[in-house]
Amino acid sequence: PFELGGKRAARIEARSKDLAVVEARDREVQVIYSAELASAYAAAEAMSARMKVAKDDISRANDDLNAAKALVEAGREARLRVSQAQANLSAAEAAAQAAQANYVEAMERLSALAGSTSTYTGLSNSFSERAIAESHSNNNALDISPSIRRAQAEHEALLSQITVEEKRAIPNIDISAGVRKFEGIGGQAFIIGFGSAIPVFDLNKGNIAAASERAVAAEARLNATKLEVGANQRAATAQVNASENRLNAARAGERAATEAYQLAKSGYESGKTPLIELLFIRKALTDAKLTTIDANFNLVKSLATLAAAQGRIAFGEFK
């Protein structure tokens, strides 16, 4: 049959719109995946840093225990202080074991996200520090977010489907040809026939209406996606700003806690600071270091979330 009214062109256009939908969805998945991978890498680095802090805390706890033993032997402290220092050391060792388990879990998740068949055993360069240092060099949103582009492509694909359904009601022309023999006179003739099924009662109105309803729903989803993307971008920007402030405050707190511990340790060794105060200040130092690590991780995670909201590959400029 010969198709009239541009039926074939309408189908080709519809298929091209479907391909655009697939490409838009693929780009959206890439953006989401890159943000998840960046967050997983930053989490693994954070767990590694927490593990190092735990090991350093064990070293400091050992130093405090040795200092307590020396003061007890010199008769300047009660033997109870050694037990307190030993209990503190045991707590630090337990915290180190927990940090080790969390690190292994983070590496397993990172390996799975990266598609590695074997578990990573270590990390190379400091991704988090680079991410924070270069966070302001490329943080502009794309003209059209992949989520909006995907919603637009879906809407356009459904609009093209309306055209396909409208063209479907146009009748086709059927052509037949053959040879007829006339036995009485011993002759033959070449015959050509034309036919067409003209729809009188079925004009495909049901399918046209259904396609139109789907297009209207897609347009509503497009408008909702635009609003959602705008809200996500504003929320992610606010979260990045808050995370930067928390990190600056955490670093200042860590510096103060480090200085306080050094003074307390010197005071304890000279007999001017009680052991219980030294242990309290050392715990405050450990907590301050962990707070800085968490703030650092949260900032990188916020930057990855912002990149996804803006439609960018998170830290895609890194090599």
XYZ file of C-alpha atoms in Angstrom:
319
model
C 0.000 0.000 0.000
C 0.956 3.584 -0.629
C 0.788 5.690 2.542
C -0.650 9.151 2.092
C -0.665 12.248 4.242
C 2.882 11.980 5.592
C 2.352 8.854 7.715
C 5.881 7.578 7.251
C 7.430 10.967 8.015
C 5.355 11.180 11.204
C 6.586 7.760 12.364
C 10.204 8.681 11.638
C 9.800 11.905 13.595
C 8.252 9.991 16.508
C 11.138 7.511 16.570
C 13.674 10.354 16.584
C 11.859 11.899 19.549
C 11.971 8.545 21.354
C 15.727 8.428 20.749
C 16.066 11.910 22.244
C 14.248 10.666 25.357
C 16.706 7.788 25.729
C 19.689 10.119 25.345
C 18.273 12.581 27.888
C 17.641 9.812 30.399
C 21.160 8.500 29.877
C 22.641 11.931 30.622
C 20.469 12.262 33.734
C 21.671 8.872 34.993
C 25.299 9.904 34.411
C 24.817 13.050 36.491
C 23.201 11.153 39.369
C 25.819 8.404 39.259
C 28.728 10.848 39.296
C 27.316 12.514 42.430
C 26.893 9.156 44.160
C 30.411 8.061 43.182
C 31.938 11.326 44.422
C 30.079 11.003 47.729
C 31.210 7.392 48.103
C 34.853 8.346 47.454
C 34.647 11.203 49.946
C 33.055 8.847 52.481
C 35.904 6.369 52.054
C 38.426 9.165 52.587
C 36.529 10.307 55.670
C 36.536 6.791 57.125
C 40.260 6.524 56.413
C 40.868 9.827 58.200
C 38.729 8.737 61.158
C 40.747 5.538 61.374
C 43.983 7.558 61.486
C 42.548 9.781 64.239
C 41.629 6.672 66.215
C 45.170 5.318 65.887
C 46.631 8.668 66.948
C 44.262 8.657 69.910
C 45.635 5.261 70.955
C 49.144 6.702 70.796
C 48.130 9.664 72.963
C 46.335 7.345 75.384
C 49.512 5.285 75.707
C 51.506 8.430 76.424
C 48.998 9.426 79.101
C 49.144 5.940 80.621
C 52.942 6.004 80.739
C 52.879 9.461 82.305
C 50.362 8.270 84.907
C 52.527 5.264 85.755
C 55.581 7.483 86.167
C 53.735 9.847 88.502
C 52.322 6.942 90.530
C 55.777 5.415 90.912
C 57.057 8.801 92.032
C 54.292 8.937 94.621
C 52.664 12.009 93.118
C 49.460 10.266 91.954
C 47.196 7.581 93.385
C 47.213 4.149 91.742
C 43.619 4.781 90.693
C 44.955 7.155 88.038
C 46.679 4.274 86.255
C 43.399 2.358 86.117
C 41.654 5.419 84.710
C 44.311 5.869 82.046
C 44.170 2.151 81.192
C 40.387 2.278 80.811
C 40.772 5.285 78.562
C 43.288 3.380 76.427
C 40.900 0.436 76.097
C 38.140 2.783 74.957
C 40.472 4.273 72.335
C 41.353 0.799 71.058
C 37.661 -0.107 70.780
C 37.014 3.102 68.841
C 39.861 2.210 66.479
C 38.304 -1.194 65.785
C 34.975 0.455 64.976
C 36.714 2.948 62.685
C 38.453 0.080 60.883
C 35.123 -1.672 60.283
C 33.546 1.524 58.950
C 36.499 2.031 56.613
C 36.159 -1.482 55.192
C 32.437 -0.929 54.649
C 33.072 2.369 52.849
C 35.685 0.763 50.590
C 33.295 -2.068 49.743
C 30.605 0.410 48.727
C 33.050 2.487 46.684
C 34.319 -0.612 44.880
C 30.770 -1.702 44.076
C 29.801 1.734 42.725
C 32.962 1.879 40.622
C 32.143 -1.524 39.140
C 35.291 -3.173 40.457
C 35.185 -6.945 40.882
C 37.717 -6.723 43.707
C 37.619 -4.504 46.775
C 39.862 -1.450 46.784
C 42.516 -1.570 49.467
C 43.513 2.080 49.550
C 43.055 5.577 48.156
C 45.566 7.680 46.233
C 45.407 11.463 46.158
C 43.201 13.503 48.469
C 40.053 13.900 46.403
C 38.165 15.794 49.103
C 40.815 18.493 49.513
C 40.965 19.070 45.756
C 37.192 19.125 45.507
C 36.913 21.800 48.172
C 39.849 23.844 46.854
C 38.468 23.915 43.305
C 34.778 24.005 44.200
C 34.285 27.590 43.014
C 36.053 27.206 39.668
C 33.173 25.440 37.904
C 29.916 25.670 39.788
C 27.605 27.253 37.230
C 24.369 25.534 36.302
C 23.796 24.367 32.749
C 21.335 26.273 30.578
C 18.969 23.293 30.764
C 19.190 20.698 33.502
C 19.259 17.050 32.314
C 16.091 16.451 34.333
C 14.312 19.262 32.492
C 15.765 18.139 29.164
C 14.491 14.620 29.834
C 11.009 15.888 30.729
C 10.982 18.084 27.610
C 12.023 15.152 25.436
C 9.257 12.997 26.894
C 6.703 15.746 26.243
C 7.866 16.230 22.650
C 7.824 12.477 22.043
C 4.213 12.260 23.174
C 3.269 15.279 21.054
C 4.731 13.537 18.002
C 2.688 10.458 18.887
C -0.473 12.569 18.550
C 0.538 13.344 14.967
C 1.103 9.651 14.281
C -2.376 8.790 15.547
C -3.952 11.612 13.539
C -2.233 10.432 10.354
C -3.326 6.867 11.011
C -6.925 7.763 10.104
C -5.893 8.785 6.572
C -6.709 5.906 4.171
C -3.975 4.131 2.239
C -4.073 3.362 -1.466
C -3.783 -0.331 -2.357
C -2.565 -1.145 -5.864
C -2.901 -4.542 -7.468
C -1.737 -5.693 -10.895
C -2.120 -8.867 -12.904
C -2.693 -10.502 -16.281
C -6.090 -11.808 -17.475
C -6.350 -14.374 -20.268
C -9.299 -14.530 -22.621
C -9.584 -18.170 -23.730
C -12.307 -17.546 -26.242
C -10.211 -15.258 -28.355
C -6.827 -16.471 -27.141
C -5.770 -13.075 -25.904
C -4.666 -11.567 -22.620
C -4.722 -8.192 -20.917
C -2.714 -6.467 -18.211
C -4.958 -5.308 -15.379
C -4.258 -2.678 -12.716
C -6.570 -2.176 -9.744
C -6.802 0.553 -7.152
C -8.507 0.237 -3.771
C -8.807 2.078 -0.514
C -10.483 1.385 2.817
C -12.095 4.665 3.779
C -12.931 4.896 7.486
C -16.397 6.258 7.973
C -17.197 5.438 11.579
C -13.685 4.791 12.968
C -11.542 7.933 12.659
C -9.101 6.778 15.368
C -10.497 9.394 17.717
C -9.995 7.178 20.761
C -6.250 6.758 20.202
C -5.882 10.439 19.354
C -7.604 11.427 22.588
C -5.472 9.007 24.604
C -2.260 10.353 23.042
C -3.403 13.905 23.756
C -4.063 13.074 27.408
C -0.606 11.545 27.737
C 0.934 14.681 26.231
C -0.988 16.892 28.673
C 0.252 14.770 31.582
C 3.814 15.008 30.258
C 3.526 18.790 30.074
C 2.388 18.858 33.699
C 5.381 16.709 34.670
C 7.654 19.081 32.748
C 6.359 22.096 34.666
C 6.695 20.222 37.961
C 10.251 19.202 37.060
C 11.206 22.823 36.356
C 9.931 23.869 39.783
C 11.642 20.931 41.481
C 14.984 21.581 39.786
C 14.889 25.236 40.813
C 14.086 24.333 44.413
C 16.813 21.677 44.499
C 19.402 24.125 43.186
C 18.523 26.737 45.798
C 18.504 24.170 48.611
C 21.816 22.665 47.492
C 23.441 26.106 47.297
C 22.275 26.918 50.822
C 23.584 23.570 52.044
C 27.009 24.210 50.495
C 27.233 27.615 52.176
C 26.244 26.128 55.533
C 28.730 23.273 55.122
C 31.538 25.717 54.371
C 30.745 27.652 57.548
C 30.648 24.445 59.596
C 34.006 23.351 58.206
C 35.636 26.689 59.032
C 34.243 26.531 62.565
C 35.366 22.923 62.968
C 38.912 23.741 61.866
C 39.083 26.620 64.335
C 37.800 24.331 67.079
C 40.381 21.696 66.233
C 43.214 24.217 66.445
C 41.985 25.379 69.852
C 41.589 21.789 71.086
C 45.102 20.886 69.926
C 46.600 23.810 71.800
C 44.545 22.982 74.906
C 45.741 19.369 74.896
C 49.373 20.384 74.581
C 49.019 22.736 77.544
C 47.129 20.140 79.595
C 49.718 17.461 78.877
C 52.558 19.743 79.935
C 50.605 20.678 83.042
C 49.947 17.046 83.943
C 53.572 16.037 83.494
C 54.572 18.881 85.803
C 51.907 17.893 88.324
C 49.773 21.004 87.850
C 46.879 19.425 85.909
C 44.847 16.461 87.222
C 44.646 13.318 85.091
C 40.872 13.466 84.780
C 41.147 16.902 83.194
C 43.836 15.697 80.807
C 41.668 12.769 79.723
C 38.700 15.078 79.208
C 40.758 17.502 77.107
C 42.195 14.643 75.039
C 38.693 13.383 74.304
C 37.712 16.913 73.303
C 40.671 16.956 70.898
C 39.635 13.644 69.343
C 36.043 14.844 69.008
C 37.239 18.079 67.389
C 39.294 16.167 64.824
C 36.347 13.897 64.027
C 34.072 16.913 63.717
C 36.453 18.434 61.171
C 36.509 15.196 59.191
C 32.715 14.993 59.192
C 32.385 18.651 58.190
C 34.872 18.099 55.375
C 32.906 15.104 54.109
C 29.577 16.917 54.373
C 30.939 19.802 52.312
C 32.124 17.484 49.531
C 28.791 15.678 49.611
C 26.975 19.019 49.417
C 29.114 20.051 46.445
C 28.273 16.770 44.693
C 24.578 17.318 45.402
C 24.820 20.860 44.026
C 26.512 19.579 40.868
C 23.701 17.063 40.356
C 21.069 19.753 40.951
C 22.777 21.987 38.386
C 23.014 19.148 35.872
C 26.813 18.888 35.955
C 29.005 15.822 36.266
C 30.284 16.112 39.834
C 33.957 17.151 39.739
C 34.096 16.066 36.105
C 37.029 18.405 35.504
C 39.272 16.240 37.689
C 41.762 13.991 35.921
